[in-house]
Amino acid sequence: MSDPIEYFEQLALSDSLLETLKQIGYEAPSPIQAATIPLLLQGHDVLGQAQTGTGKTAAFALPVLEQLDLAERRPQALVLTPTRELAIQVAEAFQGYARHLPGFHVLPIYGGQSMSIQLRHLKRGVHVVVGTPGRVMDHLRRETLSLAGLRTVVLDEADEMLRMGFIDDVDWILGQTPPERQIALFSATMPEPIRQVAHRHLRDPREVKIRASTATVETVRQRYCQVGPQHKLDALTRVLEVEDADAVLIFVRTKVAATELAERLEARGYPSAALHGDMTQVLREKTIEQLKNNTLDIVVATDVAARGLDVQRISHVINYDIPYDTEAYVHRIGRTARAGRAGDAILFVAPRELRMLRAIEKATRQPIERMQLPTQEAITGHRLAQFKQQVSEILNSQDLGFFQQLVAEIEREQEISPQDIAAAVTWLAQRDRPFQFEDDIPIEVEKSPLRPERELRPASRRERPPKDTGKYAADFDKVRYRLEVGHQHGATPQNIVGAIANEAGIESRYIGRIEIHEDYSTVDLPDGMPKDIFQHLKKVRVRQYPLNLSRLDGLEFGQQQPTPKRAASGRKTAKAEVDAPSTRKIRKRSP
Ligand code: AMP
């Protein structure tokens, strides 16, 4: 057995890639990376059981980049993804990891984007193509994409491709690739049809699976909070404001993020320090010492740096960035509830990370309770309660004679009532940290099942300002549509869901009941569909036949049902409430 891989330097990656990883701030390979990168570099096929959030993109992108011949301007790697969003995301990740590879070109290709743009890029020459199966097939059939120079094929989220009805397409595409190419297949689960594809196309694949830890973590109260990446800092501030915490350990994924977040918290008035692997041992020990002896309350750490950390006063662990695997999660939250105490763990989850959340729950066999962010009003109330308490504490504990005289002087000299003086002084006290709390987290509105139109238009029309789609946001009623494809055309529920979800950008969970008849089908889709999505869907093909959809009720597009009025469907606003304010022990720079 070779040594376990703990550092990127142990992987046979070039200096320029190592430099990039350092700049991005990755501290150590995630488990899937440590296991997969050496196998791919050695030329093995890989069957990897991993989901989003485990770092699997870098697990295949780094070996692909390592093995590229930049002088050869034709596709050397093809990545198939179930959705256009993932295709774009993976292409962006490639671009990021290739920042020190001049002349590197990656092209995302997906349905809904204009063919001519894709053709222009393909003609100019690209090294890596990331695409959805339908569009890749289109290009292969038209012979506008050549796979002759292909060395690696990656199937990303294969189980999603299966669920969306693309598995036959994937099978067909794999059949078009040169026989000596390498294949990496990633899937969160391994249902039989995926095993069959693997069996047909992979040669002696090495299986990589991320171990799931089931360690018990019963003394920790686990909660999660759904928050998009752009609002995490504000969300963290809100949490720090109202949680009754002693010391807080916040986990992020990179060294850069640790330093940055500590600085940003400092700037917001929460003294904090970073703890990561690039710091000297002396500095790390000093930080831990400060945490232990109550001179520091907030530490922002990476997984590696916090390994084995044992500080009894850590009452809260906040997973600011979701961990890569369940084992890391269990380790992280084990940093609280030390020495028989209770502890709190709060996890920030972006909507696309919900699967990782479920995986954690499954592995730890414990539900993680959803928490609402405290509202601005609740935080303001909390701050006021704190202030009132401080006032009464000071009255009870301090000798205020000098100050009472001063107030009397002001009262006399300026003829101001004591109440007005107190009000002015209160204003001064909160000037640097106003009682009235405000941040940028928008009021929570119910999400539209129809993604923003901007994403749905062909790229060539994207420059136009997006229309307001807000009016659809609260409307979840369904309309039944007729599609002109049925059994005789080979339509299945999967390929209908796949085509609609992928081509029209409607999340599959909002695609309702599908009935397939001999020469047509019906499907329930959210009411309030924007016209351009409707027009686009008419042309979308399943098994080469256009859907040609129309409303089953015979109404024209946009026409209202003459039925009684719907119950008012006002937008939902966040109605989170917090418990009665408690005295937060976290020190914050006081006014
Ligand atoms: P993925 O599972 O590939 O979607 O990656 C999830 C997130 O983890 C992305 O934001 C990556 O930038 C980040 N990431 C991937 N590998 C590492 C690593 N070794 N260290 C820190 N962050 C990483």
mmCIF file of N, CA and C in Angstrom, residues 355-423:
data_model
loop_
_atom_site.group_PDB
_atom_site.id
_atom_site.type_symbol
_atom_site.label_atom_id
_atom_site.label_comp_id
_atom_site.label_asym_id
_atom_site.label_seq_id
_atom_site.Cartn_x
_atom_site.Cartn_y
_atom_site.Cartn_z
ATOM 1 N N ARG A 355 -28.717 17.665 -2.071
ATOM 2 C CA ARG A 355 -28.454 16.218 -2.123
ATOM 3 C C ARG A 355 -27.378 15.817 -1.133
ATOM 4 N N MET A 356 -26.379 16.681 -0.994
ATOM 5 C CA MET A 356 -25.320 16.386 -0.029
ATOM 6 C C MET A 356 -25.900 16.380 1.381
ATOM 7 N N LEU A 357 -26.814 17.295 1.632
ATOM 8 C CA LEU A 357 -27.468 17.351 2.937
ATOM 9 C C LEU A 357 -28.171 16.027 3.227
ATOM 10 N N ARG A 358 -28.911 15.538 2.226
ATOM 11 C CA ARG A 358 -29.631 14.263 2.430
ATOM 12 C C ARG A 358 -28.639 13.125 2.651
ATOM 13 N N ALA A 359 -27.509 13.178 1.942
ATOM 14 C CA ALA A 359 -26.506 12.123 2.102
ATOM 15 C C ALA A 359 -25.947 12.142 3.523
ATOM 16 N N ILE A 360 -25.759 13.328 4.048
ATOM 17 C CA ILE A 360 -25.238 13.445 5.424
ATOM 18 C C ILE A 360 -26.259 12.869 6.405
ATOM 19 N N GLU A 361 -27.515 13.219 6.195
ATOM 20 C CA GLU A 361 -28.561 12.712 7.096
ATOM 21 C C GLU A 361 -28.611 11.194 7.054
ATOM 22 N N LYS A 362 -28.446 10.675 5.843
ATOM 23 C CA LYS A 362 -28.542 9.222 5.681
ATOM 24 C C LYS A 362 -27.362 8.538 6.363
ATOM 25 N N ALA A 363 -26.201 9.109 6.173
ATOM 26 C CA ALA A 363 -25.007 8.465 6.724
ATOM 27 C C ALA A 363 -24.960 8.577 8.235
ATOM 28 N N THR A 364 -25.389 9.703 8.778
ATOM 29 C CA THR A 364 -25.323 9.858 10.235
ATOM 30 C C THR A 364 -26.584 9.301 10.901
ATOM 31 N N ARG A 365 -27.536 8.940 10.067
ATOM 32 C CA ARG A 365 -28.840 8.424 10.532
ATOM 33 C C ARG A 365 -29.498 9.409 11.489
ATOM 34 N N GLN A 366 -29.319 10.674 11.205
ATOM 35 C CA GLN A 366 -29.954 11.695 12.042
ATOM 36 C C GLN A 366 -30.521 12.773 11.149
ATOM 37 N N PRO A 367 -31.744 13.191 11.447
ATOM 38 C CA PRO A 367 -32.291 14.284 10.643
ATOM 39 C C PRO A 367 -31.605 15.601 11.017
ATOM 40 N N ILE A 368 -31.460 16.454 10.048
ATOM 41 C CA ILE A 368 -30.939 17.789 10.319
ATOM 42 C C ILE A 368 -32.121 18.731 10.150
ATOM 43 N N GLU A 369 -32.379 19.448 11.198
ATOM 44 C CA GLU A 369 -33.596 20.263 11.263
ATOM 45 C C GLU A 369 -33.411 21.549 10.443
ATOM 46 N N ARG A 370 -34.433 21.932 9.703
ATOM 47 C CA ARG A 370 -34.322 23.171 8.935
ATOM 48 C C ARG A 370 -34.533 24.374 9.852
ATOM 49 N N MET A 371 -33.709 25.365 9.726
ATOM 50 C CA MET A 371 -33.929 26.578 10.511
ATOM 51 C C MET A 371 -34.151 27.754 9.567
ATOM 52 N N GLN A 372 -34.971 28.675 9.985
ATOM 53 C CA GLN A 372 -35.164 29.892 9.211
ATOM 54 C C GLN A 372 -34.182 30.929 9.727
ATOM 55 N N LEU A 373 -33.702 31.742 8.859
ATOM 56 C CA LEU A 373 -32.834 32.812 9.320
ATOM 57 C C LEU A 373 -33.653 33.782 10.156
ATOM 58 N N PRO A 374 -33.073 34.280 11.224
ATOM 59 C CA PRO A 374 -33.798 35.298 11.979
ATOM 60 C C PRO A 374 -34.080 36.504 11.079
ATOM 61 N N THR A 375 -35.241 37.109 11.236
ATOM 62 C CA THR A 375 -35.576 38.265 10.400
ATOM 63 C C THR A 375 -34.831 39.505 10.900
ATOM 64 N N GLN A 376 -34.805 40.524 10.055
ATOM 65 C CA GLN A 376 -34.162 41.779 10.456
ATOM 66 C C GLN A 376 -34.841 42.342 11.698
ATOM 67 N N GLU A 377 -36.171 42.237 11.732
ATOM 68 C CA GLU A 377 -36.915 42.784 12.878
ATOM 69 C C GLU A 377 -36.523 42.047 14.156
ATOM 70 N N ALA A 378 -36.364 40.726 14.011
ATOM 71 C CA ALA A 378 -36.013 39.934 15.194
ATOM 72 C C ALA A 378 -34.639 40.343 15.701
ATOM 73 N N ILE A 379 -33.726 40.609 14.775
ATOM 74 C CA ILE A 379 -32.374 40.987 15.200
ATOM 75 C C ILE A 379 -32.401 42.365 15.852
ATOM 76 N N THR A 380 -33.177 43.263 15.249
ATOM 77 C CA THR A 380 -33.308 44.586 15.858
ATOM 78 C C THR A 380 -33.855 44.438 17.279
ATOM 79 N N GLY A 381 -34.880 43.610 17.438
ATOM 80 C CA GLY A 381 -35.470 43.372 18.754
ATOM 81 C C GLY A 381 -34.432 42.814 19.720
ATOM 82 N N HIS A 382 -33.608 41.925 19.202
ATOM 83 C CA HIS A 382 -32.571 41.306 20.009
ATOM 84 C C HIS A 382 -31.558 42.340 20.475
ATOM 85 N N ARG A 383 -31.179 43.223 19.566
ATOM 86 C CA ARG A 383 -30.199 44.256 19.918
ATOM 87 C C ARG A 383 -30.768 45.219 20.964
ATOM 88 N N LEU A 384 -32.053 45.534 20.798
ATOM 89 C CA LEU A 384 -32.677 46.444 21.764
ATOM 90 C C LEU A 384 -32.721 45.799 23.147
ATOM 91 N N ALA A 385 -33.092 44.522 23.171
ATOM 92 C CA ALA A 385 -33.174 43.817 24.446
ATOM 93 C C ALA A 385 -31.797 43.770 25.107
ATOM 94 N N GLN A 386 -30.780 43.553 24.291
ATOM 95 C CA GLN A 386 -29.412 43.518 24.822
ATOM 96 C C GLN A 386 -29.037 44.862 25.426
ATOM 97 N N PHE A 387 -29.397 45.916 24.718
ATOM 98 C CA PHE A 387 -29.036 47.244 25.174
ATOM 99 C C PHE A 387 -29.716 47.551 26.510
ATOM 100 N N LYS A 388 -31.010 47.190 26.554
ATOM 101 C CA LYS A 388 -31.742 47.452 27.797
ATOM 102 C C LYS A 388 -31.086 46.716 28.965
ATOM 103 N N GLN A 389 -30.703 45.494 28.680
ATOM 104 C CA GLN A 389 -30.085 44.708 29.745
ATOM 105 C C GLN A 389 -28.753 45.321 30.186
ATOM 106 N N GLN A 390 -27.979 45.783 29.180
ATOM 107 C CA GLN A 390 -26.702 46.420 29.501
ATOM 108 C C GLN A 390 -26.921 47.638 30.399
ATOM 109 N N VAL A 391 -27.958 48.419 30.062
ATOM 110 C CA VAL A 391 -28.237 49.624 30.854
ATOM 111 C C VAL A 391 -28.504 49.235 32.305
ATOM 112 N N SER A 392 -29.359 48.201 32.480
ATOM 113 C CA SER A 392 -29.675 47.879 33.879
ATOM 114 C C SER A 392 -28.467 47.262 34.577
ATOM 115 N N GLU A 393 -27.641 46.533 33.836
ATOM 116 C CA GLU A 393 -26.434 45.966 34.455
ATOM 117 C C GLU A 393 -25.492 47.073 34.903
ATOM 118 N N ILE A 394 -25.350 48.094 34.068
ATOM 119 C CA ILE A 394 -24.438 49.183 34.400
ATOM 120 C C ILE A 394 -24.952 49.962 35.604
ATOM 121 N N LEU A 395 -26.257 50.170 35.621
ATOM 122 C CA LEU A 395 -26.832 50.875 36.771
ATOM 123 C C LEU A 395 -26.569 50.119 38.069
ATOM 124 N N ASN A 396 -26.562 48.786 37.969
ATOM 125 C CA ASN A 396 -26.358 47.974 39.173
ATOM 126 C C ASN A 396 -24.898 47.811 39.551
ATOM 127 N N SER A 397 -24.000 47.962 38.586
ATOM 128 C CA SER A 397 -22.630 47.567 38.885
ATOM 129 C C SER A 397 -21.625 48.716 38.873
ATOM 130 N N GLN A 398 -21.959 49.844 38.287
ATOM 131 C CA GLN A 398 -20.960 50.906 38.152
ATOM 132 C C GLN A 398 -21.278 52.094 39.071
ATOM 133 N N ASP A 399 -20.230 52.756 39.467
ATOM 134 C CA ASP A 399 -20.415 54.000 40.202
ATOM 135 C C ASP A 399 -20.593 55.112 39.167
ATOM 136 N N LEU A 400 -21.788 55.683 39.101
ATOM 137 C CA LEU A 400 -22.085 56.605 38.010
ATOM 138 C C LEU A 400 -22.120 58.069 38.450
ATOM 139 N N GLY A 401 -21.577 58.349 39.645
ATOM 140 C CA GLY A 401 -21.659 59.692 40.203
ATOM 141 C C GLY A 401 -21.162 60.778 39.253
ATOM 142 N N PHE A 402 -19.978 60.554 38.689
ATOM 143 C CA PHE A 402 -19.382 61.537 37.791
ATOM 144 C C PHE A 402 -20.313 61.820 36.597
ATOM 145 N N PHE A 403 -20.913 60.753 36.092
ATOM 146 C CA PHE A 403 -21.759 60.884 34.895
ATOM 147 C C PHE A 403 -23.099 61.544 35.243
ATOM 148 N N GLN A 404 -23.581 61.240 36.453
ATOM 149 C CA GLN A 404 -24.839 61.870 36.872
ATOM 150 C C GLN A 404 -24.663 63.385 36.979
ATOM 151 N N GLN A 405 -23.509 63.766 37.475
ATOM 152 C CA GLN A 405 -23.210 65.198 37.570
ATOM 153 C C GLN A 405 -23.160 65.844 36.195
ATOM 154 N N LEU A 406 -22.542 65.122 35.283
ATOM 155 C CA LEU A 406 -22.419 65.622 33.922
ATOM 156 C C LEU A 406 -23.799 65.848 33.298
ATOM 157 N N VAL A 407 -24.689 64.873 33.500
ATOM 158 C CA VAL A 407 -26.041 64.981 32.955
ATOM 159 C C VAL A 407 -26.752 66.183 33.576
ATOM 160 N N ALA A 408 -26.551 66.327 34.880
ATOM 161 C CA ALA A 408 -27.191 67.456 35.565
ATOM 162 C C ALA A 408 -26.703 68.780 34.986
ATOM 163 N N GLU A 409 -25.403 68.835 34.689
ATOM 164 C CA GLU A 409 -24.817 70.035 34.097
ATOM 165 C C GLU A 409 -25.452 70.353 32.747
ATOM 166 N N ILE A 410 -25.561 69.336 31.917
ATOM 167 C CA ILE A 410 -26.145 69.541 30.583
ATOM 168 C C ILE A 410 -27.584 70.017 30.719
ATOM 169 N N GLU A 411 -28.278 69.388 31.671
ATOM 170 C CA GLU A 411 -29.678 69.733 31.884
ATOM 171 C C GLU A 411 -29.803 71.218 32.249
ATOM 172 N N ARG A 412 -28.915 71.601 33.142
ATOM 173 C CA ARG A 412 -28.959 72.985 33.627
ATOM 174 C C ARG A 412 -28.529 73.962 32.539
ATOM 175 N N GLU A 413 -27.368 73.711 31.969
ATOM 176 C CA GLU A 413 -26.792 74.666 31.017
ATOM 177 C C GLU A 413 -27.614 74.802 29.740
ATOM 178 N N GLN A 414 -28.132 73.697 29.273
ATOM 179 C CA GLN A 414 -28.787 73.734 27.959
ATOM 180 C C GLN A 414 -30.306 73.600 28.046
ATOM 181 N N GLU A 415 -30.785 73.474 29.245
ATOM 182 C CA GLU A 415 -32.233 73.350 29.462
ATOM 183 C C GLU A 415 -32.823 72.209 28.644
ATOM 184 N N ILE A 416 -32.213 71.074 28.813
ATOM 185 C CA ILE A 416 -32.696 69.885 28.098
ATOM 186 C C ILE A 416 -33.178 68.892 29.145
ATOM 187 N N SER A 417 -34.266 68.202 28.843
ATOM 188 C CA SER A 417 -34.786 67.249 29.824
ATOM 189 C C SER A 417 -33.863 66.031 29.900
ATOM 190 N N PRO A 418 -33.806 65.369 31.067
ATOM 191 C CA PRO A 418 -32.969 64.159 31.197
ATOM 192 C C PRO A 418 -33.337 63.116 30.135
ATOM 193 N N GLN A 419 -34.602 63.056 29.785
ATOM 194 C CA GLN A 419 -35.030 62.069 28.788
ATOM 195 C C GLN A 419 -34.395 62.359 27.418
ATOM 196 N N ASP A 420 -34.349 63.636 27.059
ATOM 197 C CA ASP A 420 -33.720 64.001 25.791
ATOM 198 C C ASP A 420 -32.219 63.725 25.820
ATOM 199 N N ILE A 421 -31.626 64.008 26.954
ATOM 200 C CA ILE A 421 -30.178 63.744 27.063
ATOM 201 C C ILE A 421 -29.922 62.245 26.901
ATOM 202 N N ALA A 422 -30.734 61.451 27.629
ATOM 203 C CA ALA A 422 -30.563 59.994 27.528
ATOM 204 C C ALA A 422 -30.755 59.524 26.096
ATOM 205 N N ALA A 423 -31.717 60.123 25.382
ATOM 206 C CA ALA A 423 -31.964 59.713 23.999
ATOM 207 C C ALA A 423 -30.755 60.018 23.122
#
